[in-house]
């Protein structure tokens, strides 16, 4: 018996890891790895091993010489595409395509998903199960064991059905020790097509009811790569992607017809087919793109024929009236091969995979170039220069407008010279609030957004020139702190290289400079002026009282004049110095803001002039062009392949 297969999740994608004896081989599809092989399946496993060894030897031989076999060329091109552009190609479908190319032409395994499409309330799993049973049923024999097992199967659990001739006395193999059930069926009409079927129930997500809401690419990704919830330990499930060549959507009733009609099934080039179970209704009456079937007629016909050959005419009439022959023809058309040629389903899979890769390349190019109406007709670097100039203009305007509002607002008026006597302790709080709310907050956010667009265009985050002090260990995010609790604890600079921003930090640095350097000085000056004014007033008042007491002043008015002179002098000096300091601080804030805008603009311009963004754009454009060339080579090899 072959080694047991295990499923292990890794980074959102499930890889199939084989036993110790076959670790060097490429992991096969989940269809072949859900259950351990029995002795009856050894010949098929042996063919896979021989095919893998034959492909490995062919690759080794053709590594130094150019192969003329388009099948080998296509396989090597897809492998190179997987290596160069893993984010642009559907890796699950690519692995299925590679597995088909490594098999003999005309003997590829064709995997078909039969999906019961529900509407969220009632599922179509039982209908899909009935359709599968009628497609595989043999009316020439009595009811077989696999039909009873299929009837008893829970539609909510996925089921793998392998169609192949019966091996000896064994006509049914149902695994019970693995995560998924596997059923081996012998169908005289489909035995020679090497089919593997996946039966599962799916739900139509919200939005399917709106025509045009789902693109063909999204439909193929959802239907041709269904996700199977595999039970794991401790009552948990692990989603595993199971790529298939074709998919049959089975819906039930009027709501099912509405869900199916909203899907672009006709654009799938035959890889996706839809059938709706509706009794007493024909496809011509609905004028729909999907097939209308009646499984009950097919079941009635099979039961009549099994009662005796005299019911052959009734069976034929009921069978064709059910419209199931259209589904059988579709299955055979995808899995039929003539003259040792590649099966149509495998060719459709590769063609669809290449179309999806081209769509991904185009979407990536559009995203990298971010062609918006404001930048149409200009190159991305030129558009960045225009956006930088526009940002600088808006930043200067915001600086002027916001500071005008700040220095004419209520907070600034609270710091009038005559209000310092009871607001002297609020100077730092009020000025810090003004700087935090009015010192170019929008310009700083737009600068971060602009540098993000540059990083998006370039593929990485460039290094912007920062303020001079940020390179001396005094970055905007660093500060000096004392270690320990003692008064004489040593001061050390707490600076980390990760504190440097990934955008020009001039605005934030200037704001911190104003808050940490100029605001404390302004607070100290206010306290000093208040103390000087109170001191001068107190001294002159004491002098006036002394003159009056010592009878040097002839009257109280003369003594009061001396006190008033001192008070007026102290208040006038306080007013003059405080208003001068306020005007100086206001001018310093404006000037430092202009310097910060110019420095940030120069920092971004330096990065743009260095050509880092342009070089990165060129490299990414070159990589996308290489991926496009690989797709063109694969399409050419596919066209030449038999």
PDB file of C-alpha atoms in Angstrom, residues 104-338:
ATOM      1  CA  UNK A 104       0.576  11.193 -21.490  1.00  0.00           C
ATOM      2  CA  UNK A 105      -1.375  13.075 -24.183  1.00  0.00           C
ATOM      3  CA  UNK A 106      -4.936  11.839 -24.306  1.00  0.00           C
ATOM      4  CA  UNK A 107      -4.679  10.099 -20.914  1.00  0.00           C
ATOM      5  CA  UNK A 108      -4.931  13.157 -18.670  1.00  0.00           C
ATOM      6  CA  UNK A 109      -7.182  13.012 -15.654  1.00  0.00           C
ATOM      7  CA  UNK A 110     -10.062  15.465 -16.053  1.00  0.00           C
ATOM      8  CA  UNK A 111     -11.492  16.816 -12.847  1.00  0.00           C
ATOM      9  CA  UNK A 112     -15.027  18.202 -12.807  1.00  0.00           C
ATOM     10  CA  UNK A 113     -16.752  19.895  -9.874  1.00  0.00           C
ATOM     11  CA  UNK A 114     -20.507  19.405  -9.558  1.00  0.00           C
ATOM     12  CA  UNK A 115     -21.600  22.250  -7.318  1.00  0.00           C
ATOM     13  CA  UNK A 116     -25.038  22.577  -5.781  1.00  0.00           C
ATOM     14  CA  UNK A 117     -25.698  26.319  -5.915  1.00  0.00           C
ATOM     15  CA  UNK A 118     -27.873  27.469  -3.016  1.00  0.00           C
ATOM     16  CA  UNK A 119     -29.424  30.873  -2.351  1.00  0.00           C
ATOM     17  CA  UNK A 120     -28.484  31.113   1.310  1.00  0.00           C
ATOM     18  CA  UNK A 121     -31.753  29.615   2.544  1.00  0.00           C
ATOM     19  CA  UNK A 122     -32.128  26.244   0.856  1.00  0.00           C
ATOM     20  CA  UNK A 123     -29.213  24.555  -0.851  1.00  0.00           C
ATOM     21  CA  UNK A 124     -29.192  22.592  -4.078  1.00  0.00           C
ATOM     22  CA  UNK A 125     -26.983  19.811  -2.705  1.00  0.00           C
ATOM     23  CA  UNK A 126     -29.642  17.065  -2.948  1.00  0.00           C
ATOM     24  CA  UNK A 127     -30.437  18.088  -6.528  1.00  0.00           C
ATOM     25  CA  UNK A 128     -26.751  18.006  -7.481  1.00  0.00           C
ATOM     26  CA  UNK A 129     -26.458  14.568  -5.884  1.00  0.00           C
ATOM     27  CA  UNK A 130     -29.430  13.309  -7.928  1.00  0.00           C
ATOM     28  CA  UNK A 131     -27.923  14.741 -11.120  1.00  0.00           C
ATOM     29  CA  UNK A 132     -24.627  13.000 -10.422  1.00  0.00           C
ATOM     30  CA  UNK A 133     -26.381   9.711  -9.746  1.00  0.00           C
ATOM     31  CA  UNK A 134     -28.292   9.851 -13.034  1.00  0.00           C
ATOM     32  CA  UNK A 135     -25.170  10.800 -15.033  1.00  0.00           C
ATOM     33  CA  UNK A 136     -23.373   7.712 -13.727  1.00  0.00           C
ATOM     34  CA  UNK A 137     -26.287   5.270 -13.519  1.00  0.00           C
ATOM     35  CA  UNK A 138     -26.357   2.195 -15.793  1.00  0.00           C
ATOM     36  CA  UNK A 139     -29.976   1.328 -16.726  1.00  0.00           C
ATOM     37  CA  UNK A 140     -28.911  -2.127 -17.977  1.00  0.00           C
ATOM     38  CA  UNK A 141     -28.191  -3.396 -14.454  1.00  0.00           C
ATOM     39  CA  UNK A 142     -30.100  -3.322 -11.207  1.00  0.00           C
ATOM     40  CA  UNK A 143     -29.480  -0.689  -8.569  1.00  0.00           C
ATOM     41  CA  UNK A 144     -25.839  -0.865  -7.533  1.00  0.00           C
ATOM     42  CA  UNK A 145     -24.247  -0.442  -4.121  1.00  0.00           C
ATOM     43  CA  UNK A 146     -22.666   2.914  -4.972  1.00  0.00           C
ATOM     44  CA  UNK A 147     -26.110   4.339  -5.788  1.00  0.00           C
ATOM     45  CA  UNK A 148     -27.336   3.513  -2.293  1.00  0.00           C
ATOM     46  CA  UNK A 149     -24.192   4.988  -0.765  1.00  0.00           C
ATOM     47  CA  UNK A 150     -24.586   8.120  -2.847  1.00  0.00           C
ATOM     48  CA  UNK A 151     -28.212   8.446  -1.800  1.00  0.00           C
ATOM     49  CA  UNK A 152     -27.231   8.196   1.859  1.00  0.00           C
ATOM     50  CA  UNK A 153     -24.374  10.693   1.535  1.00  0.00           C
ATOM     51  CA  UNK A 154     -24.722  14.014   3.363  1.00  0.00           C
ATOM     52  CA  UNK A 155     -24.818  16.782   0.702  1.00  0.00           C
ATOM     53  CA  UNK A 156     -23.105  19.227   3.053  1.00  0.00           C
ATOM     54  CA  UNK A 157     -19.913  17.110   3.000  1.00  0.00           C
ATOM     55  CA  UNK A 158     -17.725  17.045  -0.121  1.00  0.00           C
ATOM     56  CA  UNK A 159     -17.483  13.757  -1.976  1.00  0.00           C
ATOM     57  CA  UNK A 160     -14.864  12.621  -4.483  1.00  0.00           C
ATOM     58  CA  UNK A 161     -16.106  10.242  -7.186  1.00  0.00           C
ATOM     59  CA  UNK A 162     -13.594   8.412  -9.369  1.00  0.00           C
ATOM     60  CA  UNK A 163     -15.036   6.938 -12.555  1.00  0.00           C
ATOM     61  CA  UNK A 164     -13.134   3.869 -13.754  1.00  0.00           C
ATOM     62  CA  UNK A 165     -13.858   0.274 -14.733  1.00  0.00           C
ATOM     63  CA  UNK A 166     -14.620  -2.060 -11.850  1.00  0.00           C
ATOM     64  CA  UNK A 167     -11.543  -3.834 -10.412  1.00  0.00           C
ATOM     65  CA  UNK A 168     -12.463  -7.431  -9.811  1.00  0.00           C
ATOM     66  CA  UNK A 169     -15.195  -7.935  -7.267  1.00  0.00           C
ATOM     67  CA  UNK A 170     -14.807  -4.475  -5.751  1.00  0.00           C
ATOM     68  CA  UNK A 171     -17.348  -2.002  -7.121  1.00  0.00           C
ATOM     69  CA  UNK A 172     -17.463   0.371  -4.168  1.00  0.00           C
ATOM     70  CA  UNK A 173     -14.684   1.881  -2.052  1.00  0.00           C
ATOM     71  CA  UNK A 174     -15.806   4.403   0.532  1.00  0.00           C
ATOM     72  CA  UNK A 175     -13.107   5.739   2.823  1.00  0.00           C
ATOM     73  CA  UNK A 176     -14.113   6.186   6.460  1.00  0.00           C
ATOM     74  CA  UNK A 177     -10.717   6.886   8.072  1.00  0.00           C
ATOM     75  CA  UNK A 178      -9.956  10.075   6.153  1.00  0.00           C
ATOM     76  CA  UNK A 179     -11.289  13.617   6.053  1.00  0.00           C
ATOM     77  CA  UNK A 180     -13.231  13.287   2.808  1.00  0.00           C
ATOM     78  CA  UNK A 181     -15.256  10.451   1.383  1.00  0.00           C
ATOM     79  CA  UNK A 182     -14.164   8.842  -1.851  1.00  0.00           C
ATOM     80  CA  UNK A 183     -16.459   6.779  -4.052  1.00  0.00           C
ATOM     81  CA  UNK A 184     -15.294   4.531  -6.905  1.00  0.00           C
ATOM     82  CA  UNK A 185     -17.928   4.105  -9.593  1.00  0.00           C
ATOM     83  CA  UNK A 186     -17.939   2.105 -12.790  1.00  0.00           C
ATOM     84  CA  UNK A 187     -20.029   3.747 -15.510  1.00  0.00           C
ATOM     85  CA  UNK A 188     -19.982   2.047 -18.942  1.00  0.00           C
ATOM     86  CA  UNK A 189     -20.684   5.358 -20.663  1.00  0.00           C
ATOM     87  CA  UNK A 190     -17.938   7.350 -18.879  1.00  0.00           C
ATOM     88  CA  UNK A 191     -15.354   4.725 -17.929  1.00  0.00           C
ATOM     89  CA  UNK A 192     -12.948   5.503 -20.738  1.00  0.00           C
ATOM     90  CA  UNK A 193     -12.670   9.232 -20.082  1.00  0.00           C
ATOM     91  CA  UNK A 194     -10.567   9.128 -16.881  1.00  0.00           C
ATOM     92  CA  UNK A 195     -12.919  11.397 -14.933  1.00  0.00           C
ATOM     93  CA  UNK A 196     -12.723  12.464 -11.311  1.00  0.00           C
ATOM     94  CA  UNK A 197     -15.742  14.316  -9.926  1.00  0.00           C
ATOM     95  CA  UNK A 198     -16.066  16.548  -6.868  1.00  0.00           C
ATOM     96  CA  UNK A 199     -19.570  16.856  -5.405  1.00  0.00           C
ATOM     97  CA  UNK A 200     -20.110  19.667  -2.929  1.00  0.00           C
ATOM     98  CA  UNK A 201     -22.615  22.340  -1.962  1.00  0.00           C
ATOM     99  CA  UNK A 202     -21.870  26.058  -2.357  1.00  0.00           C
ATOM    100  CA  UNK A 203     -23.799  29.225  -1.594  1.00  0.00           C
ATOM    101  CA  UNK A 204     -24.346  32.175  -3.883  1.00  0.00           C
ATOM    102  CA  UNK A 205     -22.735  35.179  -2.166  1.00  0.00           C
ATOM    103  CA  UNK A 206     -24.443  38.532  -1.871  1.00  0.00           C
ATOM    104  CA  UNK A 207     -24.304  40.434  -5.153  1.00  0.00           C
ATOM    105  CA  UNK A 208     -24.860  37.451  -7.442  1.00  0.00           C
ATOM    106  CA  UNK A 209     -28.420  38.612  -7.950  1.00  0.00           C
ATOM    107  CA  UNK A 210     -27.251  41.752  -9.761  1.00  0.00           C
ATOM    108  CA  UNK A 211     -26.468  41.097 -13.445  1.00  0.00           C
ATOM    109  CA  UNK A 212     -22.957  42.196 -14.328  1.00  0.00           C
ATOM    110  CA  UNK A 213     -21.806  42.336 -10.704  1.00  0.00           C
ATOM    111  CA  UNK A 214     -19.519  39.311 -11.157  1.00  0.00           C
ATOM    112  CA  UNK A 215     -16.775  39.268 -13.778  1.00  0.00           C
ATOM    113  CA  UNK A 216     -15.779  36.141 -15.659  1.00  0.00           C
ATOM    114  CA  UNK A 217     -12.378  36.165 -13.948  1.00  0.00           C
ATOM    115  CA  UNK A 218     -13.961  36.275 -10.498  1.00  0.00           C
ATOM    116  CA  UNK A 219     -16.394  33.523 -11.466  1.00  0.00           C
ATOM    117  CA  UNK A 220     -13.607  31.243 -12.705  1.00  0.00           C
ATOM    118  CA  UNK A 221     -11.537  31.842  -9.583  1.00  0.00           C
ATOM    119  CA  UNK A 222     -14.499  30.997  -7.348  1.00  0.00           C
ATOM    120  CA  UNK A 223     -15.981  28.066  -9.276  1.00  0.00           C
ATOM    121  CA  UNK A 224     -12.939  26.427 -10.865  1.00  0.00           C
ATOM    122  CA  UNK A 225     -10.931  26.649  -7.631  1.00  0.00           C
ATOM    123  CA  UNK A 226     -13.499  25.728  -4.960  1.00  0.00           C
ATOM    124  CA  UNK A 227     -12.448  25.625  -1.328  1.00  0.00           C
ATOM    125  CA  UNK A 228     -13.094  22.440   0.625  1.00  0.00           C
ATOM    126  CA  UNK A 229     -13.277  22.561   4.413  1.00  0.00           C
ATOM    127  CA  UNK A 230     -11.269  19.561   5.566  1.00  0.00           C
ATOM    128  CA  UNK A 231     -11.915  18.529   9.209  1.00  0.00           C
ATOM    129  CA  UNK A 232      -8.800  18.516  11.351  1.00  0.00           C
ATOM    130  CA  UNK A 233      -8.032  17.857  14.986  1.00  0.00           C
ATOM    131  CA  UNK A 234     -10.143  19.190  17.827  1.00  0.00           C
ATOM    132  CA  UNK A 235     -13.238  19.755  15.703  1.00  0.00           C
ATOM    133  CA  UNK A 236     -11.559  22.328  13.496  1.00  0.00           C
ATOM    134  CA  UNK A 237     -11.634  22.675   9.734  1.00  0.00           C
ATOM    135  CA  UNK A 238      -8.905  23.773   7.339  1.00  0.00           C
ATOM    136  CA  UNK A 239      -9.864  25.290   3.970  1.00  0.00           C
ATOM    137  CA  UNK A 240      -8.070  23.578   1.082  1.00  0.00           C
ATOM    138  CA  UNK A 241      -8.260  24.780  -2.511  1.00  0.00           C
ATOM    139  CA  UNK A 242      -9.165  22.051  -5.013  1.00  0.00           C
ATOM    140  CA  UNK A 243      -8.635  23.212  -8.624  1.00  0.00           C
ATOM    141  CA  UNK A 244     -10.718  21.527 -11.328  1.00  0.00           C
ATOM    142  CA  UNK A 245     -10.817  21.646 -15.117  1.00  0.00           C
ATOM    143  CA  UNK A 246     -14.561  22.149 -15.420  1.00  0.00           C
ATOM    144  CA  UNK A 247     -17.481  22.977 -13.157  1.00  0.00           C
ATOM    145  CA  UNK A 248     -21.191  22.215 -13.355  1.00  0.00           C
ATOM    146  CA  UNK A 249     -23.418  24.565 -11.371  1.00  0.00           C
ATOM    147  CA  UNK A 250     -26.680  22.902 -10.365  1.00  0.00           C
ATOM    148  CA  UNK A 251     -29.483  25.121  -9.063  1.00  0.00           C
ATOM    149  CA  UNK A 252     -33.037  24.364  -8.051  1.00  0.00           C
ATOM    150  CA  UNK A 253     -36.255  26.247  -8.699  1.00  0.00           C
ATOM    151  CA  UNK A 254     -36.990  29.826  -9.612  1.00  0.00           C
ATOM    152  CA  UNK A 255     -34.514  31.370  -7.173  1.00  0.00           C
ATOM    153  CA  UNK A 256     -31.804  29.132  -8.529  1.00  0.00           C
ATOM    154  CA  UNK A 257     -32.600  30.304 -12.049  1.00  0.00           C
ATOM    155  CA  UNK A 258     -32.319  33.929 -10.879  1.00  0.00           C
ATOM    156  CA  UNK A 259     -28.915  33.297  -9.282  1.00  0.00           C
ATOM    157  CA  UNK A 260     -27.582  31.462 -12.323  1.00  0.00           C
ATOM    158  CA  UNK A 261     -28.867  34.031 -14.821  1.00  0.00           C
ATOM    159  CA  UNK A 262     -26.792  36.739 -13.107  1.00  0.00           C
ATOM    160  CA  UNK A 263     -23.543  34.823 -13.686  1.00  0.00           C
ATOM    161  CA  UNK A 264     -21.492  35.212 -16.906  1.00  0.00           C
ATOM    162  CA  UNK A 265     -21.502  31.452 -17.542  1.00  0.00           C
ATOM    163  CA  UNK A 266     -21.641  31.883 -21.325  1.00  0.00           C
ATOM    164  CA  UNK A 267     -18.286  33.724 -21.283  1.00  0.00           C
ATOM    165  CA  UNK A 268     -16.373  30.803 -19.782  1.00  0.00           C
ATOM    166  CA  UNK A 269     -15.568  29.100 -23.140  1.00  0.00           C
ATOM    167  CA  UNK A 270     -17.310  25.894 -22.044  1.00  0.00           C
ATOM    168  CA  UNK A 271     -15.370  25.299 -18.831  1.00  0.00           C
ATOM    169  CA  UNK A 272     -18.400  26.246 -16.713  1.00  0.00           C
ATOM    170  CA  UNK A 273     -21.918  24.986 -17.335  1.00  0.00           C
ATOM    171  CA  UNK A 274     -25.112  25.743 -15.440  1.00  0.00           C
ATOM    172  CA  UNK A 275     -28.233  23.589 -15.088  1.00  0.00           C
ATOM    173  CA  UNK A 276     -31.436  24.449 -13.224  1.00  0.00           C
ATOM    174  CA  UNK A 277     -33.891  21.826 -11.979  1.00  0.00           C
ATOM    175  CA  UNK A 278     -37.392  22.952 -13.002  1.00  0.00           C
ATOM    176  CA  UNK A 279     -40.187  20.469 -13.651  1.00  0.00           C
ATOM    177  CA  UNK A 280     -42.466  21.058 -16.609  1.00  0.00           C
ATOM    178  CA  UNK A 281     -40.373  23.922 -18.048  1.00  0.00           C
ATOM    179  CA  UNK A 282     -38.144  23.822 -21.123  1.00  0.00           C
ATOM    180  CA  UNK A 283     -35.147  25.925 -22.072  1.00  0.00           C
ATOM    181  CA  UNK A 284     -37.000  27.398 -25.036  1.00  0.00           C
ATOM    182  CA  UNK A 285     -39.781  28.666 -22.790  1.00  0.00           C
ATOM    183  CA  UNK A 286     -37.388  30.526 -20.508  1.00  0.00           C
ATOM    184  CA  UNK A 287     -35.089  31.704 -23.323  1.00  0.00           C
ATOM    185  CA  UNK A 288     -32.161  31.333 -20.917  1.00  0.00           C
ATOM    186  CA  UNK A 289     -28.468  30.684 -21.428  1.00  0.00           C
ATOM    187  CA  UNK A 290     -28.439  27.844 -18.913  1.00  0.00           C
ATOM    188  CA  UNK A 291     -29.834  24.327 -19.341  1.00  0.00           C
ATOM    189  CA  UNK A 292     -33.198  23.435 -17.810  1.00  0.00           C
ATOM    190  CA  UNK A 293     -33.336  19.840 -16.549  1.00  0.00           C
ATOM    191  CA  UNK A 294     -35.857  17.544 -14.874  1.00  0.00           C
ATOM    192  CA  UNK A 295     -34.076  14.847 -12.887  1.00  0.00           C
ATOM    193  CA  UNK A 296     -37.323  13.159 -11.883  1.00  0.00           C
ATOM    194  CA  UNK A 297     -37.996  12.194 -15.525  1.00  0.00           C
ATOM    195  CA  UNK A 298     -34.558  10.623 -15.818  1.00  0.00           C
ATOM    196  CA  UNK A 299     -35.043   8.690 -12.570  1.00  0.00           C
ATOM    197  CA  UNK A 300     -38.432   7.469 -13.750  1.00  0.00           C
ATOM    198  CA  UNK A 301     -36.976   6.339 -17.078  1.00  0.00           C
ATOM    199  CA  UNK A 302     -34.127   4.415 -15.434  1.00  0.00           C
ATOM    200  CA  UNK A 303     -36.542   2.647 -13.085  1.00  0.00           C
ATOM    201  CA  UNK A 304     -38.793   1.638 -15.986  1.00  0.00           C
ATOM    202  CA  UNK A 305     -35.905   0.271 -18.061  1.00  0.00           C
ATOM    203  CA  UNK A 306     -34.633  -1.783 -15.123  1.00  0.00           C
ATOM    204  CA  UNK A 307     -38.042  -3.442 -14.913  1.00  0.00           C
ATOM    205  CA  UNK A 308     -37.626  -4.879 -18.370  1.00  0.00           C
ATOM    206  CA  UNK A 309     -36.500  -4.129 -21.964  1.00  0.00           C
ATOM    207  CA  UNK A 310     -40.110  -3.592 -23.020  1.00  0.00           C
ATOM    208  CA  UNK A 311     -39.852  -0.125 -21.488  1.00  0.00           C
ATOM    209  CA  UNK A 312     -36.945   0.912 -23.730  1.00  0.00           C
ATOM    210  CA  UNK A 313     -39.012   3.406 -25.733  1.00  0.00           C
ATOM    211  CA  UNK A 314     -40.415   4.994 -22.581  1.00  0.00           C
ATOM    212  CA  UNK A 315     -36.904   5.197 -21.130  1.00  0.00           C
ATOM    213  CA  UNK A 316     -35.556   6.907 -24.225  1.00  0.00           C
ATOM    214  CA  UNK A 317     -38.429   9.403 -24.272  1.00  0.00           C
ATOM    215  CA  UNK A 318     -38.095  10.266 -20.595  1.00  0.00           C
ATOM    216  CA  UNK A 319     -34.307  10.395 -20.744  1.00  0.00           C
ATOM    217  CA  UNK A 320     -34.216  12.943 -23.550  1.00  0.00           C
ATOM    218  CA  UNK A 321     -37.092  14.901 -22.023  1.00  0.00           C
ATOM    219  CA  UNK A 322     -35.038  15.352 -18.840  1.00  0.00           C
ATOM    220  CA  UNK A 323     -32.294  17.132 -20.869  1.00  0.00           C
ATOM    221  CA  UNK A 324     -29.574  15.230 -18.990  1.00  0.00           C
ATOM    222  CA  UNK A 325     -27.991  14.083 -22.293  1.00  0.00           C
ATOM    223  CA  UNK A 326     -26.815  17.686 -22.742  1.00  0.00           C
ATOM    224  CA  UNK A 327     -24.806  17.382 -19.527  1.00  0.00           C
ATOM    225  CA  UNK A 328     -23.400  14.025 -20.550  1.00  0.00           C
ATOM    226  CA  UNK A 329     -22.352  15.439 -23.903  1.00  0.00           C
ATOM    227  CA  UNK A 330     -20.636  18.335 -22.142  1.00  0.00           C
ATOM    228  CA  UNK A 331     -18.710  15.940 -19.878  1.00  0.00           C
ATOM    229  CA  UNK A 332     -17.595  13.809 -22.803  1.00  0.00           C
ATOM    230  CA  UNK A 333     -16.617  16.817 -24.916  1.00  0.00           C
ATOM    231  CA  UNK A 334     -14.132  18.036 -22.317  1.00  0.00           C
ATOM    232  CA  UNK A 335     -12.624  14.606 -21.585  1.00  0.00           C
ATOM    233  CA  UNK A 336     -12.612  13.085 -25.085  1.00  0.00           C
ATOM    234  CA  UNK A 337      -9.305  12.704 -26.906  1.00  0.00           C
ATOM    235  CA  UNK A 338      -8.573  11.600 -30.446  1.00  0.00           C
TER     236      UNK A 338
END
